[in-house]
PDB file of C-alpha atoms in Angstrom:
ATOM      1  CA  MET A   1      83.035  62.202  82.862  1.00 45.00           C
ATOM      2  CA  THR A   2      84.241  65.545  84.085  1.00 50.00           C
ATOM      3  CA  ILE A   3      87.554  65.504  82.272  1.00 55.00           C
ATOM      4  CA  ARG A   4      86.269  63.821  79.169  1.00 54.00           C
ATOM      5  CA  ASP A   5      86.555  66.640  76.705  1.00 60.00           C
ATOM      6  CA  ASP A   6      88.837  68.157  74.104  1.00 66.00           C
ATOM      7  CA  ASP A   7      91.438  68.535  76.809  1.00 80.00           C
ATOM      8  CA  LEU A   8      91.576  64.858  77.442  1.00 82.00           C
ATOM      9  CA  GLN A   9      91.754  64.077  73.776  1.00 86.00           C
ATOM     10  CA  SER A  10      94.800  66.256  73.412  1.00 88.00           C
ATOM     11  CA  LEU A  11      96.343  64.911  76.612  1.00 89.00           C
ATOM     12  CA  LEU A  12      96.063  61.403  75.272  1.00 93.00           C
ATOM     13  CA  ILE A  13      97.478  62.386  71.905  1.00 93.00           C
ATOM     14  CA  ALA A  14     100.352  64.092  73.661  1.00 94.00           C
ATOM     15  CA  ALA A  15     101.170  60.881  75.485  1.00 96.00           C
ATOM     16  CA  VAL A  16     101.243  58.749  72.342  1.00 97.00           C
ATOM     17  CA  PRO A  17     104.932  59.292  71.443  1.00 97.00           C
ATOM     18  CA  ASN A  18     105.995  58.134  74.910  1.00 98.00           C
ATOM     19  CA  LEU A  19     103.584  55.235  74.940  1.00 98.00           C
ATOM     20  CA  ARG A  20     104.883  54.108  71.554  1.00 97.00           C
ATOM     21  CA  ALA A  21     108.501  54.408  72.644  1.00 97.00           C
ATOM     22  CA  PHE A  22     107.783  52.422  75.787  1.00 97.00           C
ATOM     23  CA  ALA A  23     105.794  49.731  73.965  1.00 97.00           C
ATOM     24  CA  ASN A  24     108.385  49.464  71.234  1.00 95.00           C
ATOM     25  CA  SER A  25     111.234  49.113  73.687  1.00 95.00           C
ATOM     26  CA  LEU A  26     109.334  46.547  75.665  1.00 94.00           C
ATOM     27  CA  CYS A  27     108.186  44.230  72.891  1.00 92.00           C
ATOM     28  CA  GLY A  28     110.692  45.030  70.164  1.00 91.00           C
ATOM     29  CA  ASP A  29     108.050  44.849  67.470  1.00 92.00           C
ATOM     30  CA  PRO A  30     106.799  48.154  66.013  1.00 93.00           C
ATOM     31  CA  THR A  31     103.541  46.720  64.674  1.00 94.00           C
ATOM     32  CA  ARG A  32     102.681  45.059  67.921  1.00 94.00           C
ATOM     33  CA  ALA A  33     103.749  48.139  69.820  1.00 96.00           C
ATOM     34  CA  ASP A  34     101.243  50.264  67.921  1.00 97.00           C
ATOM     35  CA  ASP A  35      98.517  47.723  68.593  1.00 97.00           C
ATOM     36  CA  LEU A  36      99.392  47.921  72.269  1.00 97.00           C
ATOM     37  CA  VAL A  37      99.158  51.698  72.232  1.00 98.00           C
ATOM     38  CA  GLN A  38      95.823  51.507  70.461  1.00 97.00           C
ATOM     39  CA  ASP A  39      94.469  49.058  73.037  1.00 97.00           C
ATOM     40  CA  THR A  40      95.760  51.319  75.783  1.00 97.00           C
ATOM     41  CA  LEU A  41      93.992  54.382  74.389  1.00 96.00           C
ATOM     42  CA  VAL A  42      90.717  52.524  73.969  1.00 95.00           C
ATOM     43  CA  LYS A  43      90.919  51.131  77.484  1.00 95.00           C
ATOM     44  CA  ALA A  44      91.841  54.505  78.930  1.00 94.00           C
ATOM     45  CA  TRP A  45      88.962  56.179  77.166  1.00 91.00           C
ATOM     46  CA  SER A  46      86.396  53.656  78.297  1.00 88.00           C
ATOM     47  CA  ASN A  47      87.710  53.422  81.856  1.00 88.00           C
ATOM     48  CA  LEU A  48      88.126  57.064  82.675  1.00 84.00           C
ATOM     49  CA  GLU A  49      86.197  56.498  85.874  1.00 82.00           C
ATOM     50  CA  GLY A  50      89.216  54.509  87.028  1.00 81.00           C
ATOM     51  CA  PHE A  51      91.436  57.532  86.718  1.00 85.00           C
ATOM     52  CA  GLU A  52      91.672  59.752  89.734  1.00 80.00           C
ATOM     53  CA  LYS A  53      91.675  63.352  88.740  1.00 76.00           C
ATOM     54  CA  GLY A  54      94.781  65.140  89.845  1.00 75.00           C
ATOM     55  CA  SER A  55      96.892  62.006  89.719  1.00 82.00           C
ATOM     56  CA  ASN A  56      99.438  61.276  87.068  1.00 90.00           C
ATOM     57  CA  LEU A  57      97.740  60.580  83.753  1.00 92.00           C
ATOM     58  CA  LYS A  58     100.927  59.391  82.119  1.00 94.00           C
ATOM     59  CA  ALA A  59     101.599  56.917  84.924  1.00 95.00           C
ATOM     60  CA  TRP A  60      98.046  55.661  84.596  1.00 95.00           C
ATOM     61  CA  LEU A  61      98.430  55.158  80.850  1.00 96.00           C
ATOM     62  CA  PHE A  62     101.734  53.367  81.306  1.00 97.00           C
ATOM     63  CA  THR A  63     100.083  51.092  83.847  1.00 96.00           C
ATOM     64  CA  ILE A  64      97.369  50.162  81.371  1.00 96.00           C
ATOM     65  CA  LEU A  65      99.913  49.553  78.642  1.00 97.00           C
ATOM     66  CA  ARG A  66     102.183  47.302  80.639  1.00 97.00           C
ATOM     67  CA  ASN A  67      99.268  45.343  82.078  1.00 96.00           C
ATOM     68  CA  THR A  68      97.965  44.802  78.564  1.00 96.00           C
ATOM     69  CA  TYR A  69     101.392  43.759  77.386  1.00 96.00           C
ATOM     70  CA  PHE A  70     102.001  41.265  80.155  1.00 94.00           C
ATOM     71  CA  SER A  71      98.580  39.667  79.977  1.00 93.00           C
ATOM     72  CA  GLU A  72      99.021  39.241  76.214  1.00 90.00           C
ATOM     73  CA  LEU A  73     102.465  37.851  76.812  1.00 87.00           C
ATOM     74  CA  ARG A  74     101.133  35.263  79.204  1.00 87.00           C
ATOM     75  CA  LYS A  75      98.688  34.153  76.543  1.00 86.00           C
ATOM     76  CA  ARG A  76     101.368  34.004  73.897  1.00 81.00           C
ATOM     77  CA  ARG A  77     103.758  32.112  76.111  1.00 79.00           C
ATOM     78  CA  ARG A  78     101.317  29.270  76.176  1.00 77.00           C
ATOM     79  CA  GLU A  79     101.517  29.149  72.391  1.00 73.00           C
ATOM     80  CA  VAL A  80     105.096  30.004  71.688  1.00 64.00           C
ATOM     81  CA  GLU A  81     107.679  28.220  73.726  1.00 57.00           C
ATOM     82  CA  ASP A  82     110.622  30.575  73.584  1.00 54.00           C
ATOM     83  CA  ALA A  83     108.912  33.921  73.338  1.00 52.00           C
ATOM     84  CA  ASP A  84     111.691  35.593  75.254  1.00 55.00           C
ATOM     85  CA  GLY A  85     114.422  34.576  72.889  1.00 55.00           C
ATOM     86  CA  ALA A  86     112.381  35.446  69.848  1.00 52.00           C
ATOM     87  CA  MET A  87     111.736  38.894  71.203  1.00 51.00           C
ATOM     88  CA  ALA A  88     115.301  39.543  72.060  1.00 54.00           C
ATOM     89  CA  GLU A  89     116.177  38.592  68.522  1.00 52.00           C
ATOM     90  CA  ARG A  90     113.615  40.903  67.038  1.00 50.00           C
ATOM     91  CA  MET A  91     114.832  43.781  69.118  1.00 51.00           C
ATOM     92  CA  SER A  92     118.309  43.199  67.809  1.00 48.00           C
ATOM     93  CA  VAL A  93     117.300  43.187  64.146  1.00 45.00           C
ATOM     94  CA  LEU A  94     115.142  46.278  64.181  1.00 45.00           C
ATOM     95  CA  PRO A  95     115.910  48.251  61.043  1.00 46.00           C
ATOM     96  CA  GLU A  96     118.317  50.972  62.022  1.00 44.00           C
ATOM     97  CA  GLN A  97     120.139  53.013  59.455  1.00 42.00           C
ATOM     98  CA  GLN A  98     122.059  55.930  60.741  1.00 38.00           C
ATOM     99  CA  VAL A  99     122.593  55.204  64.368  1.00 44.00           C
ATOM    100  CA  HIS A 100     125.925  54.953  66.012  1.00 57.00           C
ATOM    101  CA  MET A 101     127.386  51.535  66.417  1.00 65.00           C
ATOM    102  CA  ASP A 102     127.398  51.856  70.185  1.00 75.00           C
ATOM    103  CA  LEU A 103     123.681  52.542  70.153  1.00 83.00           C
ATOM    104  CA  VAL A 104     123.116  49.416  68.089  1.00 85.00           C
ATOM    105  CA  ASP A 105     125.124  47.459  70.625  1.00 87.00           C
ATOM    106  CA  PHE A 106     123.133  49.047  73.387  1.00 91.00           C
ATOM    107  CA  LYS A 107     119.826  48.075  71.840  1.00 90.00           C
ATOM    108  CA  LYS A 108     121.007  44.554  71.326  1.00 91.00           C
ATOM    109  CA  ALA A 109     122.077  44.291  74.947  1.00 93.00           C
ATOM    110  CA  PHE A 110     118.841  45.891  76.084  1.00 95.00           C
ATOM    111  CA  GLY A 111     116.854  43.349  74.081  1.00 93.00           C
ATOM    112  CA  CYS A 112     118.481  40.603  76.109  1.00 93.00           C
ATOM    113  CA  LEU A 113     117.205  41.898  79.435  1.00 95.00           C
ATOM    114  CA  SER A 114     114.201  40.242  81.009  1.00 95.00           C
ATOM    115  CA  ASP A 115     110.891  42.022  80.564  1.00 95.00           C
ATOM    116  CA  ASP A 116     110.855  42.853  84.261  1.00 95.00           C
ATOM    117  CA  GLN A 117     114.173  44.593  83.976  1.00 96.00           C
ATOM    118  CA  LYS A 118     113.319  46.330  80.726  1.00 96.00           C
ATOM    119  CA  GLU A 119     110.163  47.905  82.008  1.00 97.00           C
ATOM    120  CA  VAL A 120     111.586  49.332  85.205  1.00 97.00           C
ATOM    121  CA  LEU A 121     114.705  50.607  83.498  1.00 97.00           C
ATOM    122  CA  LEU A 122     112.553  52.325  80.880  1.00 97.00           C
ATOM    123  CA  LEU A 123     110.230  53.807  83.489  1.00 98.00           C
ATOM    124  CA  VAL A 124     112.976  55.085  85.758  1.00 97.00           C
ATOM    125  CA  GLY A 125     115.884  55.625  83.399  1.00 95.00           C
ATOM    126  CA  ALA A 126     114.125  56.785  80.243  1.00 96.00           C
ATOM    127  CA  GLU A 127     110.772  58.188  81.360  1.00 97.00           C
ATOM    128  CA  GLY A 128     112.014  59.689  84.573  1.00 96.00           C
ATOM    129  CA  PHE A 129     109.411  58.168  86.870  1.00 97.00           C
ATOM    130  CA  SER A 130     110.434  57.921  90.510  1.00 97.00           C
ATOM    131  CA  TYR A 131     111.054  54.494  92.018  1.00 97.00           C
ATOM    132  CA  GLU A 132     107.798  54.900  93.899  1.00 97.00           C
ATOM    133  CA  GLU A 133     105.855  55.691  90.735  1.00 97.00           C
ATOM    134  CA  ALA A 134     107.495  52.805  88.892  1.00 98.00           C
ATOM    135  CA  ALA A 135     106.563  50.521  91.765  1.00 98.00           C
ATOM    136  CA  GLU A 136     102.960  51.603  91.501  1.00 96.00           C
ATOM    137  CA  ILE A 137     102.877  51.204  87.734  1.00 97.00           C
ATOM    138  CA  THR A 138     104.368  47.718  87.834  1.00 97.00           C
ATOM    139  CA  ASN A 139     102.503  46.648  90.962  1.00 97.00           C
ATOM    140  CA  ALA A 140     105.746  45.715  92.683  1.00 97.00           C
ATOM    141  CA  ALA A 141     107.484  46.756  95.887  1.00 98.00           C
ATOM    142  CA  VAL A 142     109.821  49.751  95.731  1.00 98.00           C
ATOM    143  CA  GLY A 143     112.702  47.517  96.822  1.00 97.00           C
ATOM    144  CA  THR A 144     111.931  45.130  93.976  1.00 97.00           C
ATOM    145  CA  VAL A 145     111.989  47.978  91.490  1.00 97.00           C
ATOM    146  CA  LYS A 146     115.311  49.266  92.796  1.00 96.00           C
ATOM    147  CA  SER A 147     116.749  45.793  92.659  1.00 96.00           C
ATOM    148  CA  ARG A 148     115.546  45.241  89.101  1.00 96.00           C
ATOM    149  CA  VAL A 149     116.855  48.572  87.897  1.00 96.00           C
ATOM    150  CA  ASN A 150     120.211  47.835  89.404  1.00 95.00           C
ATOM    151  CA  ARG A 151     120.393  44.359  87.959  1.00 95.00           C
ATOM    152  CA  ALA A 152     119.405  45.695  84.556  1.00 95.00           C
ATOM    153  CA  ARG A 153     122.210  48.253  84.732  1.00 94.00           C
ATOM    154  CA  VAL A 154     124.730  45.675  85.845  1.00 93.00           C
ATOM    155  CA  ALA A 155     123.673  43.315  83.052  1.00 93.00           C
ATOM    156  CA  LEU A 156     123.922  46.049  80.433  1.00 93.00           C
ATOM    157  CA  ASN A 157     127.229  47.133  81.771  1.00 91.00           C
ATOM    158  CA  LYS A 158     128.558  43.639  81.551  1.00 90.00           C
ATOM    159  CA  ALA A 159     127.221  43.110  78.043  1.00 90.00           C
ATOM    160  CA  LEU A 160     128.677  46.394  76.828  1.00 88.00           C
ATOM    161  CA  GLY A 161     131.965  46.023  78.602  1.00 84.00           C
ATOM    162  CA  PHE A 162     132.014  49.463  80.183  1.00 79.00           C
ATOM    163  CA  GLU A 163     134.709  49.863  82.751  1.00 73.00           C
ATOM    164  CA  ALA A 164     135.213  52.013  85.764  1.00 62.00           C
ATOM    165  CA  GLY A 165     138.076  52.292  88.165  1.00 49.00           C
ATOM    166  CA  GLU A 166     136.593  49.879  90.625  1.00 40.00           C
ATOM    167  CA  ASN A 167     135.212  46.426  90.917  1.00 42.00           C
ATOM    168  CA  ILE A 168     131.504  46.266  90.187  1.00 43.00           C
ATOM    169  CA  ASN A 169     130.880  43.827  92.978  1.00 44.00           C
ATOM    170  CA  PRO A 170     133.496  44.396  95.636  1.00 42.00           C
ATOM    171  CA  ASN A 171     131.729  42.379  98.280  1.00 41.00           C
ATOM    172  CA  GLY A 172     131.779  39.234  96.225  1.00 38.00           C
ATOM    173  CA  GLU A 173     128.087  38.770  96.857  1.00 38.00           C
ATOM    174  CA  PHE A 174     125.964  36.670  94.605  1.00 37.00           C
ATOM    175  CA  ALA A 175     125.275  38.658  91.497  1.00 36.00           C
ATOM    176  CA  GLY A 176     122.629  36.552  89.812  1.00 34.00           C
ATOM    177  CA  ILE A 177     123.003  38.194  86.449  1.00 34.00           C
ATOM    178  CA  THR A 178     124.771  35.572  84.382  1.00 32.00           C
ATOM    179  CA  ARG A 179     121.515  34.131  83.153  1.00 33.00           C
ATOM    180  CA  THR A 180     120.382  37.431  81.753  1.00 36.00           C
ATOM    181  CA  VAL A 181     123.647  38.149  80.012  1.00 38.00           C
ATOM    182  CA  SER A 182     124.283  34.749  78.551  1.00 37.00           C
ATOM    183  CA  ARG A 183     120.832  34.436  77.105  1.00 37.00           C
ATOM    184  CA  GLY A 184     121.604  36.661  74.111  1.00 34.00           C
TER     185      GLY A 184
ATOM    186  CA  MET B   1     113.128  28.222  83.134  1.00 43.00           C
ATOM    187  CA  GLY B   2     113.161  30.509  86.125  1.00 43.00           C
ATOM    188  CA  THR B   3     113.204  33.740  84.224  1.00 46.00           C
ATOM    189  CA  GLY B   4     111.850  35.702  87.153  1.00 44.00           C
ATOM    190  CA  SER B   5     109.092  37.268  85.115  1.00 46.00           C
ATOM    191  CA  ASP B   6     106.482  36.904  87.811  1.00 47.00           C
ATOM    192  CA  PRO B   7     106.182  40.305  89.481  1.00 46.00           C
ATOM    193  CA  LYS B   8     105.108  38.732  92.738  1.00 47.00           C
ATOM    194  CA  ARG B   9     108.233  36.671  93.073  1.00 48.00           C
ATOM    195  CA  GLY B  10     110.435  37.350  96.013  1.00 47.00           C
ATOM    196  CA  ASP B  11     113.318  39.148  94.378  1.00 47.00           C
ATOM    197  CA  ALA B  12     112.897  42.243  96.480  1.00 47.00           C
ATOM    198  CA  VAL B  13     116.157  41.783  98.295  1.00 51.00           C
ATOM    199  CA  ILE B  14     119.006  43.671  96.749  1.00 50.00           C
ATOM    200  CA  THR B  15     121.701  41.069  96.320  1.00 63.00           C
ATOM    201  CA  GLN B  16     123.688  43.045  93.813  1.00 73.00           C
ATOM    202  CA  ALA B  17     126.048  45.841  94.738  1.00 83.00           C
ATOM    203  CA  PRO B  18     125.020  48.997  92.898  1.00 86.00           C
ATOM    204  CA  LEU B  19     126.897  49.933  89.771  1.00 86.00           C
ATOM    205  CA  PRO B  20     129.393  52.772  90.133  1.00 88.00           C
ATOM    206  CA  VAL B  21     127.719  56.114  89.405  1.00 88.00           C
ATOM    207  CA  GLU B  22     130.000  56.740  86.450  1.00 88.00           C
ATOM    208  CA  LEU B  23     128.814  53.568  84.724  1.00 88.00           C
ATOM    209  CA  GLN B  24     125.200  54.249  85.624  1.00 89.00           C
ATOM    210  CA  GLY B  25     125.634  57.526  83.793  1.00 89.00           C
ATOM    211  CA  GLN B  26     127.004  55.898  80.656  1.00 89.00           C
ATOM    212  CA  ILE B  27     124.165  53.428  80.530  1.00 91.00           C
ATOM    213  CA  GLY B  28     121.567  56.059  81.307  1.00 92.00           C
ATOM    214  CA  GLN B  29     122.848  58.245  78.516  1.00 92.00           C
ATOM    215  CA  ARG B  30     122.609  55.515  75.895  1.00 92.00           C
ATOM    216  CA  LEU B  31     119.222  54.458  77.150  1.00 95.00           C
ATOM    217  CA  ARG B  32     117.894  57.976  76.782  1.00 95.00           C
ATOM    218  CA  GLU B  33     119.480  58.378  73.339  1.00 93.00           C
ATOM    219  CA  ALA B  34     117.809  55.217  72.117  1.00 93.00           C
ATOM    220  CA  TYR B  35     114.536  56.222  73.737  1.00 95.00           C
ATOM    221  CA  VAL B  36     114.459  59.767  72.446  1.00 95.00           C
ATOM    222  CA  GLU B  37     114.961  58.373  68.976  1.00 93.00           C
ATOM    223  CA  LEU B  38     111.748  56.414  69.397  1.00 94.00           C
ATOM    224  CA  ILE B  39     109.865  59.305  70.959  1.00 96.00           C
ATOM    225  CA  ASN B  40     110.771  61.528  68.039  1.00 96.00           C
ATOM    226  CA  GLU B  41     109.169  59.241  65.512  1.00 94.00           C
ATOM    227  CA  PRO B  42     106.128  60.859  63.912  1.00 94.00           C
ATOM    228  CA  VAL B  43     102.808  59.722  65.342  1.00 93.00           C
ATOM    229  CA  PRO B  44     100.774  57.733  62.795  1.00 95.00           C
ATOM    230  CA  ASP B  45      97.388  59.216  61.866  1.00 95.00           C
ATOM    231  CA  ARG B  46      95.616  56.141  63.164  1.00 95.00           C
ATOM    232  CA  PHE B  47      95.932  57.403  66.737  1.00 96.00           C
ATOM    233  CA  VAL B  48      94.487  60.808  66.045  1.00 93.00           C
ATOM    234  CA  ASP B  49      91.695  59.161  64.063  1.00 95.00           C
ATOM    235  CA  LEU B  50      91.064  56.669  66.823  1.00 95.00           C
ATOM    236  CA  LEU B  51      90.607  59.318  69.510  1.00 92.00           C
ATOM    237  CA  GLN B  52      88.420  61.338  67.209  1.00 91.00           C
ATOM    238  CA  LYS B  53      86.260  58.302  66.647  1.00 92.00           C
ATOM    239  CA  LEU B  54      86.044  57.505  70.362  1.00 90.00           C
ATOM    240  CA  LYS B  55      84.958  61.033  71.076  1.00 87.00           C
ATOM    241  CA  GLN B  56      82.361  61.087  68.332  1.00 88.00           C
ATOM    242  CA  ARG B  57      80.940  57.779  69.430  1.00 86.00           C
ATOM    243  CA  GLU B  58      80.576  59.077  72.929  1.00 81.00           C
ATOM    244  CA  GLU B  59      78.954  62.340  71.896  1.00 81.00           C
ATOM    245  CA  GLN B  60      76.427  60.382  69.872  1.00 82.00           C
ATOM    246  CA  GLY B  61      75.787  58.106  72.819  1.00 77.00           C
ATOM    247  CA  GLN B  62      75.221  61.001  75.190  1.00 69.00           C
ATOM    248  CA  GLY B  63      73.059  63.139  72.948  1.00 58.00           C
ATOM    249  CA  GLY B  64      70.907  60.298  71.783  1.00 49.00           C
ATOM    250  CA  LYS B  65      69.802  60.207  68.172  1.00 45.00           C
ATOM    251  CA  SER B  66      69.880  63.614  66.611  1.00 41.00           C
TER     252      SER B  66
END
């Protein structure tokens, strides 16, 4: 109740571009992404008591958004068998006009990641949250987040065919990424 | 299908050697490019309207009937 004022209204508005970018990247559907953002704002507004003053408002909003997304997804999965594949497809056919070819390739590859990998890569790599913050947002262990981020990077790297002067996996340990890559 | 989408699943162990820093950089750069593109999209009016409405509703609720 104490921070519910004009300030908060503008703080929430200021977060909308990031929330939309995150939602869009996660679900690959602009219309659904905006619905997710709307739900997030309504929930945030009516649950302000759940927000600890002084903590990270953006992290809190991202938490609400991803929880909303995943609970919706669970519902949808019961209805639509191959939701994953359909989403990856949608991500890859998003209307893009004047972007570089490599960015199109990137988006396509990104769309093929699992949701778990997408969200942590977005949080850490695009939004700049720390591993610890990302762990809190996704309700996962820090080690899990690190592992997911790394696997997402490895999968993208493989899909995009980037090369460096060394073997990606010199120890010959189990990589466990073929599933993710071959799905697209 | 074993897609590993359950956040509670035990995939906390890092079984994958980290990607070379150089490649991490290339991926990070493209990720941010794609993301910034999305962030720079204009915000639809519906969000400004929505917050305005939420605020008004609350003010009415607090002040009682005027």
